[in-house]
Short mmCIF file of C-alpha atoms and ligand atoms in Angstrom, two decimals:
data_model
loop_
_atom_site.label_atom_id
_atom_site.label_comp_id
_atom_site.label_asym_id
_atom_site.label_seq_id
_atom_site.Cartn_x
_atom_site.Cartn_y
_atom_site.Cartn_z
CA MET A 1020 12.42 32.51 -0.66
CA ALA A 1021 10.09 31.25 2.06
CA THR A 1022 11.69 29.48 4.98
CA LEU A 1023 9.75 26.68 6.53
CA PRO A 1024 8.63 27.06 10.10
CA SER A 1025 10.52 24.56 12.21
CA SER A 1026 7.39 22.55 12.98
CA SER A 1027 6.82 21.66 9.33
CA PRO A 1028 7.88 18.32 7.95
CA SER A 1029 11.09 18.64 6.01
CA PRO A 1030 10.75 18.76 2.24
CA THR A 1031 12.79 15.58 1.99
CA GLY A 1032 9.99 13.72 3.70
CA SER A 1033 11.57 12.87 7.05
CA PRO A 1034 9.78 14.03 10.20
CA PRO A 1035 11.41 17.02 11.88
CA PRO A 1036 13.47 16.44 15.01
CA GLY A 1037 11.13 17.22 17.92
CA GLU A 1038 11.24 17.28 21.67
CA PRO A 1039 11.42 13.78 23.08
CA ALA A 1040 7.90 12.55 23.91
CA ALA A 1041 7.06 11.96 27.56
CA GLY A 1042 6.69 8.44 28.94
CA LEU A 1043 3.50 6.86 30.23
CA PRO A 1044 2.25 8.99 33.14
CA ASP A 1045 2.20 7.34 36.58
CA ARG A 1046 -1.22 8.68 37.37
CA GLY A 1047 -4.20 8.89 35.08
CA ALA A 1048 -5.78 12.27 34.32
CA PRO A 1049 -9.46 13.32 34.50
CA VAL A 1050 -11.45 13.12 31.30
CA GLU A 1051 -11.84 16.89 30.88
CA GLN A 1052 -8.13 17.38 31.21
CA VAL A 1053 -7.39 14.62 28.70
CA LEU A 1054 -9.83 16.14 26.23
CA ALA A 1055 -8.19 19.53 26.60
CA GLU A 1056 -4.79 17.92 26.09
CA VAL A 1057 -5.99 16.20 22.95
CA ALA A 1058 -7.32 19.52 21.66
CA GLY A 1059 -3.88 20.99 22.33
CA LEU A 1060 -2.19 18.09 20.60
CA CYS A 1061 -4.30 18.70 17.49
CA ALA A 1062 -4.22 22.51 17.61
CA ASP A 1063 -2.16 22.82 14.39
CA ASP A 1064 -4.43 20.56 12.35
CA HIS A 1065 -6.39 21.91 9.43
CA ASP A 1066 -10.09 21.32 8.98
CA TYR A 1067 -11.02 20.18 5.48
CA ARG A 1068 -13.81 22.74 5.50
CA ASP A 1069 -11.68 25.76 6.40
CA GLY A 1070 -10.54 26.37 2.84
CA THR A 1071 -6.85 25.62 3.36
CA VAL A 1072 -6.57 22.04 2.09
CA PHE A 1073 -5.71 21.61 -1.60
CA ASN A 1074 -3.48 18.53 -1.50
CA SER A 1075 -5.76 15.76 -0.27
CA ILE A 1076 -7.62 12.97 -2.02
CA CYS A 1077 -9.31 12.25 1.31
CA SER A 1078 -11.98 14.51 2.77
CA THR A 1079 -14.63 14.67 5.47
CA PRO A 1080 -16.90 11.62 5.41
CA LEU A 1081 -20.59 12.04 4.72
CA PRO A 1082 -22.48 12.92 7.94
CA VAL A 1083 -24.37 9.61 7.91
CA ALA A 1084 -21.10 7.70 7.58
CA GLU A 1085 -19.60 9.66 10.48
CA ARG A 1086 -22.57 8.77 12.65
CA VAL A 1087 -22.51 5.09 11.79
CA PHE A 1088 -18.74 4.95 12.31
CA ALA A 1089 -19.00 6.60 15.73
CA ALA A 1090 -21.76 4.21 16.80
CA HIS A 1091 -19.85 1.04 15.81
CA GLN A 1092 -16.32 1.58 16.99
CA GLN A 1093 -16.18 -1.74 18.79
CA ALA A 1094 -17.28 -3.69 15.69
CA ASN A 1095 -14.57 -6.21 14.78
CA LEU A 1096 -14.69 -7.84 11.34
CA GLY A 1097 -12.24 -10.38 12.66
CA ASP A 1098 -14.93 -11.90 14.89
CA ASN A 1099 -17.95 -13.10 12.96
CA ARG A 1100 -19.41 -14.75 16.07
CA ILE A 1101 -19.77 -11.57 18.08
CA PHE A 1102 -20.61 -9.47 15.01
CA PRO A 1103 -22.46 -11.62 12.48
CA SER A 1104 -23.74 -8.43 10.83
CA LEU A 1105 -20.33 -7.49 9.57
CA ALA A 1106 -19.78 -10.32 7.12
CA ARG A 1107 -23.20 -9.47 5.70
CA ALA A 1108 -22.28 -5.78 5.49
CA GLU A 1109 -18.96 -6.65 3.83
CA ARG A 1110 -20.77 -8.84 1.29
CA GLU A 1111 -23.27 -6.08 0.52
CA VAL A 1112 -20.57 -3.43 0.19
CA THR A 1113 -18.76 -5.82 -2.15
CA ALA A 1114 -21.94 -6.22 -4.20
CA MET A 1115 -22.51 -2.46 -4.43
CA LEU A 1116 -18.91 -1.77 -5.41
CA ALA A 1117 -18.93 -4.68 -7.85
CA ASP A 1118 -22.02 -3.15 -9.45
CA LEU A 1119 -20.20 0.19 -9.68
CA MET A 1120 -17.35 -1.62 -11.44
CA ASP A 1121 -19.72 -3.48 -13.82
CA GLY A 1122 -18.94 -6.87 -12.31
CA PRO A 1123 -22.12 -8.03 -10.60
CA GLY A 1124 -20.65 -11.44 -9.74
CA ALA A 1125 -17.36 -10.18 -8.34
CA THR A 1126 -16.18 -11.15 -4.87
CA GLY A 1127 -14.24 -8.83 -2.61
CA VAL A 1128 -12.55 -8.03 0.67
CA ALA A 1129 -12.92 -4.87 2.75
CA THR A 1130 -9.50 -3.46 3.59
CA SER A 1131 -7.91 -0.63 5.53
CA GLY A 1132 -7.30 1.28 2.29
CA GLY A 1133 -5.80 1.12 -1.16
CA THR A 1134 -2.43 -0.10 0.05
CA GLU A 1135 -3.85 -3.25 1.64
CA ALA A 1136 -6.21 -3.76 -1.30
CA ASN A 1137 -3.30 -3.62 -3.75
CA LEU A 1138 -1.30 -5.95 -1.51
CA LEU A 1139 -4.09 -8.54 -1.54
CA ALA A 1140 -4.46 -8.30 -5.32
CA VAL A 1141 -0.74 -8.90 -5.77
CA GLN A 1142 -0.74 -11.71 -3.20
CA ALA A 1143 -3.63 -13.46 -4.97
CA ALA A 1144 -1.83 -13.10 -8.30
CA VAL A 1145 1.39 -14.54 -6.87
CA ARG A 1146 -0.40 -17.51 -5.32
CA ARG A 1147 -2.23 -18.27 -8.54
CA HIS A 1148 0.93 -17.80 -10.59
CA ARG A 1149 2.75 -20.29 -8.40
CA ALA A 1150 -0.12 -22.76 -8.56
CA ARG A 1151 0.23 -22.61 -12.33
CA PHE A 1152 3.98 -22.35 -12.89
CA GLY A 1153 5.37 -24.01 -9.77
CA PRO A 1154 6.32 -22.83 -6.28
CA ASP A 1155 9.66 -21.39 -7.36
CA ALA A 1156 8.43 -19.61 -10.47
CA PRO A 1157 9.55 -15.97 -10.35
CA ALA A 1158 6.55 -13.67 -10.17
CA ARG A 1159 7.16 -10.67 -12.40
CA ILE A 1160 4.79 -7.75 -12.09
CA LEU A 1161 4.60 -4.95 -14.63
CA LEU A 1162 3.48 -1.49 -13.66
CA GLY A 1163 3.78 2.08 -14.82
CA ASP A 1164 6.02 4.67 -13.23
CA SER A 1165 2.78 6.45 -12.39
CA ALA A 1166 1.65 3.53 -10.20
CA HIS A 1167 1.23 4.35 -6.52
CA PHE A 1168 4.17 3.92 -4.14
CA SER A 1169 2.19 1.33 -2.21
CA PHE A 1170 3.60 -1.06 -4.82
CA ASP A 1171 7.12 -0.26 -3.58
CA LYS A 1172 6.04 -1.43 -0.12
CA ILE A 1173 4.34 -4.48 -1.62
CA ALA A 1174 7.48 -5.37 -3.57
CA ALA A 1175 9.41 -5.31 -0.29
CA LEU A 1176 6.92 -7.67 1.34
CA LEU A 1177 6.01 -10.22 -1.31
CA PRO A 1178 8.18 -12.47 -3.47
CA VAL A 1179 7.75 -10.44 -6.65
CA GLU A 1180 9.99 -8.83 -9.18
CA VAL A 1181 8.57 -5.43 -10.08
CA VAL A 1182 9.31 -3.93 -13.48
CA ARG A 1183 8.43 -0.23 -13.74
CA VAL A 1184 7.59 1.15 -17.17
CA PRO A 1185 8.02 4.87 -18.04
CA SER A 1186 5.04 7.12 -18.65
CA ASP A 1187 4.05 8.85 -21.87
CA GLU A 1188 3.69 12.61 -22.17
CA ARG A 1189 0.19 12.42 -20.62
CA LEU A 1190 1.73 10.66 -17.61
CA ARG A 1191 -0.05 7.39 -18.40
CA VAL A 1192 1.91 4.18 -18.66
CA ASP A 1193 3.55 4.14 -22.10
CA LEU A 1194 1.85 1.31 -24.00
CA ASP A 1195 4.61 1.05 -26.59
CA ARG A 1196 6.99 0.13 -23.79
CA LEU A 1197 4.61 -1.85 -21.58
CA LEU A 1198 2.91 -4.19 -24.03
CA PRO A 1199 6.07 -5.84 -25.47
CA LEU A 1200 7.09 -6.79 -21.91
CA VAL A 1201 3.93 -8.84 -21.29
CA THR A 1202 4.57 -12.56 -21.76
CA PRO A 1203 2.55 -15.62 -20.79
CA GLU A 1204 4.84 -15.94 -17.72
CA THR A 1205 4.01 -12.45 -16.42
CA ALA A 1206 2.30 -12.80 -13.03
CA LEU A 1207 0.34 -9.54 -13.17
CA VAL A 1208 -0.01 -6.25 -15.00
CA VAL A 1209 -1.14 -3.28 -12.92
CA ALA A 1210 -3.04 -0.42 -14.54
CA THR A 1211 -3.66 2.82 -12.65
CA ALA A 1212 -7.09 4.44 -12.97
CA GLY A 1213 -6.23 7.78 -11.62
CA SER A 1214 -2.64 8.19 -10.51
CA SER A 1215 -2.58 10.04 -7.22
CA GLU A 1216 0.20 12.32 -8.49
CA SER A 1217 -1.52 13.60 -11.62
CA GLY A 1218 -4.87 11.82 -11.98
CA ALA A 1219 -3.73 10.19 -15.23
CA VAL A 1220 -5.86 7.19 -16.18
CA ASP A 1221 -4.07 4.34 -17.94
CA ASP A 1222 -5.60 2.86 -21.06
CA VAL A 1223 -7.12 -0.11 -19.26
CA PRO A 1224 -8.90 -1.60 -22.34
CA ALA A 1225 -5.69 -1.60 -24.42
CA ILE A 1226 -3.68 -3.17 -21.61
CA ALA A 1227 -6.29 -5.85 -20.89
CA ALA A 1228 -6.82 -6.60 -24.59
CA HIS A 1229 -3.14 -7.39 -24.84
CA ALA A 1230 -2.76 -9.29 -21.54
CA ALA A 1231 -5.92 -11.41 -21.60
CA PRO A 1232 -5.07 -13.55 -24.67
CA LEU A 1233 -1.74 -14.35 -23.00
CA GLY A 1234 -3.55 -15.46 -19.85
CA VAL A 1235 -2.04 -12.64 -17.79
CA PRO A 1236 -4.25 -11.09 -15.09
CA VAL A 1237 -4.75 -7.31 -14.98
CA HIS A 1238 -5.24 -5.43 -11.72
CA VAL A 1239 -6.75 -1.93 -11.90
CA ASP A 1240 -5.73 0.38 -9.08
CA ALA A 1241 -8.78 2.65 -8.99
CA ALA A 1242 -8.15 3.96 -5.47
CA THR A 1243 -8.31 7.51 -6.82
CA GLY A 1244 -10.69 7.10 -9.74
CA GLY A 1245 -13.11 4.37 -8.68
CA PHE A 1246 -15.84 6.77 -7.60
CA LEU A 1247 -15.01 9.33 -10.32
CA VAL A 1248 -14.45 7.60 -13.65
CA PRO A 1249 -17.82 5.78 -13.96
CA PHE A 1250 -19.80 8.98 -13.40
CA ALA A 1251 -17.52 11.21 -15.47
CA ARG A 1252 -17.90 8.72 -18.32
CA GLU A 1253 -21.69 8.90 -18.02
CA SER A 1254 -21.51 12.62 -18.64
CA GLY A 1255 -19.40 12.13 -21.73
CA GLU A 1256 -15.86 12.68 -20.43
CA PRO A 1257 -13.31 10.99 -22.69
CA LEU A 1258 -12.16 8.41 -20.14
CA PRO A 1259 -11.77 4.67 -20.72
CA PRO A 1260 -13.83 2.05 -18.88
CA ILE A 1261 -11.82 0.77 -15.90
CA GLY A 1262 -13.90 -2.05 -14.42
CA PHE A 1263 -15.04 -5.58 -15.19
CA SER A 1264 -16.85 -4.54 -18.36
CA VAL A 1265 -13.34 -4.64 -19.82
CA PRO A 1266 -12.55 -8.27 -20.67
CA GLY A 1267 -9.31 -9.29 -19.00
CA VAL A 1268 -9.57 -7.05 -15.93
CA THR A 1269 -9.28 -9.52 -13.06
CA SER A 1270 -9.17 -7.34 -9.95
CA VAL A 1271 -9.88 -3.75 -8.91
CA THR A 1272 -8.87 -1.62 -5.91
CA LEU A 1273 -11.30 1.03 -4.67
CA ASP A 1274 -10.89 3.49 -1.82
CA PRO A 1275 -14.25 4.54 -0.34
CA HIS A 1276 -12.32 6.85 2.05
CA LYS A 1277 -11.22 9.02 -0.91
CA TYR A 1278 -14.19 10.06 -3.08
CA GLY A 1279 -16.70 7.57 -1.65
CA GLY A 1280 -17.72 9.56 1.44
CA ALA A 1281 -16.56 6.87 3.89
CA PRO A 1282 -14.32 7.45 6.92
CA ILE A 1283 -10.72 6.25 7.11
CA PRO A 1284 -9.92 3.29 7.08
CA ALA A 1285 -12.05 2.11 4.14
CA GLY A 1286 -10.58 0.39 1.11
CA HIS A 1287 -11.77 -2.56 -0.94
CA VAL A 1288 -10.43 -5.10 -3.41
CA LEU A 1289 -12.69 -6.84 -5.92
CA PHE A 1290 -11.97 -10.05 -7.81
CA ARG A 1291 -13.75 -11.13 -10.99
CA ASP A 1292 -12.91 -14.76 -10.28
CA ALA A 1293 -13.78 -16.21 -6.85
CA GLU A 1294 -10.62 -18.36 -7.09
CA ASP A 1295 -8.54 -15.22 -6.56
CA GLY A 1296 -10.29 -14.48 -3.31
CA ALA A 1297 -9.97 -18.15 -2.34
CA ALA A 1298 -6.22 -17.96 -2.98
CA LEU A 1299 -6.00 -15.48 -0.10
CA ARG A 1300 -7.59 -17.71 2.51
CA THR A 1301 -5.79 -18.33 5.80
CA SER A 1302 -7.68 -20.69 8.08
CA SER A 1303 -8.54 -19.51 11.54
CA HIS A 1304 -7.31 -21.41 14.59
CA TYR A 1305 -10.72 -21.05 16.21
CA ARG A 1306 -13.85 -23.11 15.76
CA GLY A 1307 -16.65 -21.15 14.15
CA THR A 1308 -14.44 -18.25 13.06
CA PHE A 1309 -14.29 -17.65 9.33
CA ASP A 1310 -11.06 -17.99 7.36
CA HIS A 1311 -9.31 -14.67 6.89
CA GLN A 1312 -8.68 -13.13 3.47
CA ALA A 1313 -7.55 -9.67 4.55
CA LEU A 1314 -4.08 -8.85 5.88
CA LEU A 1315 -5.39 -7.46 9.16
CA GLY A 1316 -6.85 -9.77 11.81
CA THR A 1317 -8.79 -7.43 14.05
CA ARG A 1318 -10.52 -5.25 11.48
CA PRO A 1319 -12.53 -2.03 11.75
CA GLY A 1320 -16.10 -3.20 11.17
CA GLY A 1321 -17.36 0.31 11.85
CA ALA A 1322 -15.65 1.49 8.68
CA VAL A 1323 -17.42 -1.19 6.65
CA LEU A 1324 -20.80 -0.28 8.14
CA ALA A 1325 -20.05 3.40 7.47
CA THR A 1326 -19.08 2.58 3.88
CA TRP A 1327 -22.33 0.64 3.55
CA ALA A 1328 -24.17 3.73 4.83
CA ALA A 1329 -22.31 6.10 2.50
CA LEU A 1330 -23.07 3.93 -0.54
CA ARG A 1331 -26.73 3.64 0.43
CA ALA A 1332 -27.08 7.34 1.19
CA GLN A 1333 -25.40 8.49 -2.03
CA GLY A 1334 -26.59 5.96 -4.55
CA ARG A 1335 -25.64 6.51 -8.16
CA SER A 1336 -27.45 9.84 -8.24
CA GLY A 1337 -25.52 11.20 -5.26
CA TYR A 1338 -22.14 10.28 -6.69
CA ARG A 1339 -23.20 11.52 -10.12
CA SER A 1340 -24.00 14.98 -8.82
CA ALA A 1341 -20.92 15.04 -6.57
CA VAL A 1342 -18.74 14.24 -9.59
CA ALA A 1343 -20.53 16.83 -11.76
CA GLU A 1344 -19.81 19.41 -9.05
CA LEU A 1345 -16.16 18.38 -8.80
CA TRP A 1346 -15.79 18.73 -12.56
CA GLU A 1347 -17.31 22.22 -12.43
CA ARG A 1348 -14.90 23.25 -9.67
CA ARG A 1349 -12.00 21.78 -11.61
CA ALA A 1350 -13.01 23.77 -14.67
CA LEU A 1351 -13.18 26.89 -12.53
CA LEU A 1352 -9.75 26.22 -11.00
CA VAL A 1353 -8.21 25.64 -14.44
CA ARG A 1354 -9.84 28.82 -15.74
CA LEU A 1355 -8.59 30.86 -12.80
CA LEU A 1356 -5.06 29.45 -13.03
CA THR A 1357 -4.84 29.97 -16.77
CA GLY A 1358 -6.28 33.46 -16.41
CA ALA A 1359 -3.57 34.25 -13.87
CA GLY A 1360 -0.90 33.12 -16.32
CA PHE A 1361 -0.15 29.68 -14.84
CA GLN A 1362 0.40 26.77 -17.20
CA VAL A 1363 -1.87 23.85 -16.38
CA ALA A 1364 -0.26 20.74 -17.86
CA PRO A 1365 -0.93 18.04 -18.73
CA GLU A 1366 -4.66 18.55 -19.14
CA PRO A 1367 -6.31 17.12 -16.01
CA GLU A 1368 -8.23 13.86 -16.39
CA LEU A 1369 -9.70 13.57 -12.90
CA THR A 1370 -9.55 15.90 -9.89
CA VAL A 1371 -5.79 16.48 -9.74
CA VAL A 1372 -4.69 19.69 -11.43
CA THR A 1373 -0.95 19.99 -12.13
CA VAL A 1374 0.86 23.20 -12.96
CA ARG A 1375 4.22 23.61 -14.66
CA HIS A 1376 6.38 26.07 -12.78
CA PRO A 1377 10.14 26.67 -12.55
CA SER A 1378 10.11 26.25 -8.76
CA PRO A 1379 6.97 24.54 -7.50
CA GLU A 1380 8.64 23.89 -4.11
CA LYS A 1381 9.00 27.61 -3.47
CA LEU A 1382 5.38 28.19 -4.41
CA VAL A 1383 4.17 25.48 -2.04
CA ASP A 1384 6.39 26.78 0.78
CA ALA A 1385 5.03 30.30 0.27
CA LEU A 1386 1.47 28.99 0.30
CA GLU A 1387 2.23 27.09 3.49
CA GLU A 1388 3.50 30.27 5.15
CA ARG A 1389 0.04 31.68 4.46
CA GLY A 1390 -1.64 28.63 5.91
CA LEU A 1391 -2.58 26.89 2.64
CA ILE A 1392 -1.58 23.31 1.87
CA ALA A 1393 -0.80 22.35 -1.73
CA SER A 1394 1.72 19.79 -2.87
CA VAL A 1395 4.56 19.13 -5.25
CA ALA A 1396 4.59 15.91 -7.24
CA ARG A 1397 8.32 15.50 -6.68
CA ARG A 1398 8.99 12.93 -9.39
CA LEU A 1399 7.19 15.07 -11.95
CA GLY A 1400 8.41 18.48 -10.75
CA LEU A 1401 4.83 19.80 -10.89
CA LEU A 1402 2.73 21.86 -8.53
CA ARG A 1403 -0.18 19.58 -7.62
CA LEU A 1404 -3.61 20.78 -6.54
CA VAL A 1405 -6.42 18.38 -5.65
CA VAL A 1406 -10.04 19.39 -6.13
CA HIS A 1407 -12.36 17.92 -3.53
CA TRP A 1408 -15.87 18.42 -2.27
CA HIS A 1409 -14.67 20.21 0.87
CA GLN A 1410 -13.71 23.26 -1.22
CA SER A 1411 -16.06 26.07 -2.20
CA GLU A 1412 -15.80 28.19 -5.31
CA GLN A 1413 -14.79 31.12 -3.11
CA GLN A 1414 -11.97 29.09 -1.55
CA LEU A 1415 -10.61 28.14 -4.99
CA ARG A 1416 -10.65 31.82 -6.00
CA CYS A 1417 -8.79 32.64 -2.81
CA LEU A 1418 -6.20 29.93 -3.52
CA VAL A 1419 -5.44 31.31 -6.98
CA ALA A 1420 -5.31 34.87 -5.65
CA VAL A 1421 -2.73 33.80 -3.05
CA LEU A 1422 -0.79 31.78 -5.63
CA THR A 1423 -0.66 34.84 -7.87
CA GLU A 1424 0.46 37.00 -4.99
CA VAL A 1425 3.27 34.67 -3.87
CA ASP A 1426 4.52 33.85 -7.33
CA GLY A 1427 7.46 36.21 -7.48
CA GLY A 1428 9.22 34.05 -10.05
CA ARG A 1429 7.09 34.96 -13.03
CA PRO A 1430 7.43 37.96 -15.35
C1 PLP B 1728 -4.43 6.46 -2.23
C2 PLP B 1728 -3.95 5.52 -3.23
C3 PLP B 1728 -3.42 4.28 -2.87
C4 PLP B 1728 -3.16 3.89 -1.44
O1 PLP B 1728 -4.33 3.88 -0.72
P1 PLP B 1728 -4.33 4.12 0.87
O2 PLP B 1728 -5.77 4.17 1.14
O3 PLP B 1728 -3.61 5.42 1.09
O4 PLP B 1728 -3.64 2.97 1.49
C5 PLP B 1728 -3.07 3.41 -3.87
N1 PLP B 1728 -3.21 3.74 -5.16
C6 PLP B 1728 -3.69 4.93 -5.55
C7 PLP B 1728 -3.83 5.23 -7.00
C8 PLP B 1728 -4.09 5.87 -4.60
O5 PLP B 1728 -4.57 7.05 -4.97
#
């Protein structure tokens, strides 16, 4: 069916072969020229607001967050002597996020995103496991097939043995297969609160209830769902609690740059027990400079200030109404898709809507030819559409109209 334009990334995921990039120019160029060149460089990019983006869990930041970010680009969280404000801002963001996750006493570290946050959670678990079982104790980590692929990177970096557990028919980790694998020697169990492929939320309370009596820590990867689940639960959605109100949850990843209104790069990891955060400490070589807990050294303080601003500007009421609106749009999208004869399955839990189709790749290619970006969850063989606050009702109607038009494969 549709052939991809040559500039598109290949469906296998490797970048396309391009013209070789030029070297560093001998002479600098005037500002206006550079700006025009940058505009040219970015000419193919989509704007979240133009109604073509249906694959992204990230979106435009809130205007206040954009302004704060732009005004604090030099802010370096790695230097508390030049920027004493930043440690304070990080502490206050931690406190606000901890409150969101029902863990008022939790400690935390601002990160570049969910990947680094998950890495720190695993690193803390490994260090504590080794403190308990000895420096050579193998650190086995259990996670669902639906867990994010950041854990594949983490497994390549840290001395852990990762055991992946298949999903059930709702695409959550299959408890019947996971729970028997948890033993007192397990270093960590990871639960996903909103898989990025399907939005499936693992049964965090059941996992933690099983792991806690065995002394096994539970990390909740709520990079997708952290700003969604608490507010959806308030309005009666049948979702489990995912935060520290669940006994046995020891750490949580959040991604303010997804549904939190913060700019990229803004992630966060929270720890119930301060000892976990302490296990991450690396002492600085410089007098008066705080120990580091994050992976990065020079760190984007502007993102932390912008996250602080987004949290302050939204408050619970702002996120509550944003989530209510997302749920309305999701309902509309599901209604439109079903009305057009598409099979939405499994039933969406968060903002990812998946559609069963005999050839989702062809559908997505055909959409792309018309300028619309959707995605295929390759491991699941499902068309994947992400509802976000950059889309209007009209744009969702347009998406389904185009999908219907390009879907030659159906009777
Ligand atoms: C996005 C995401 C991550 C990775 O976060 P980045 O910010 O992309 O590094 C991890 N886990 C889940 C569930 C995610 O949705």
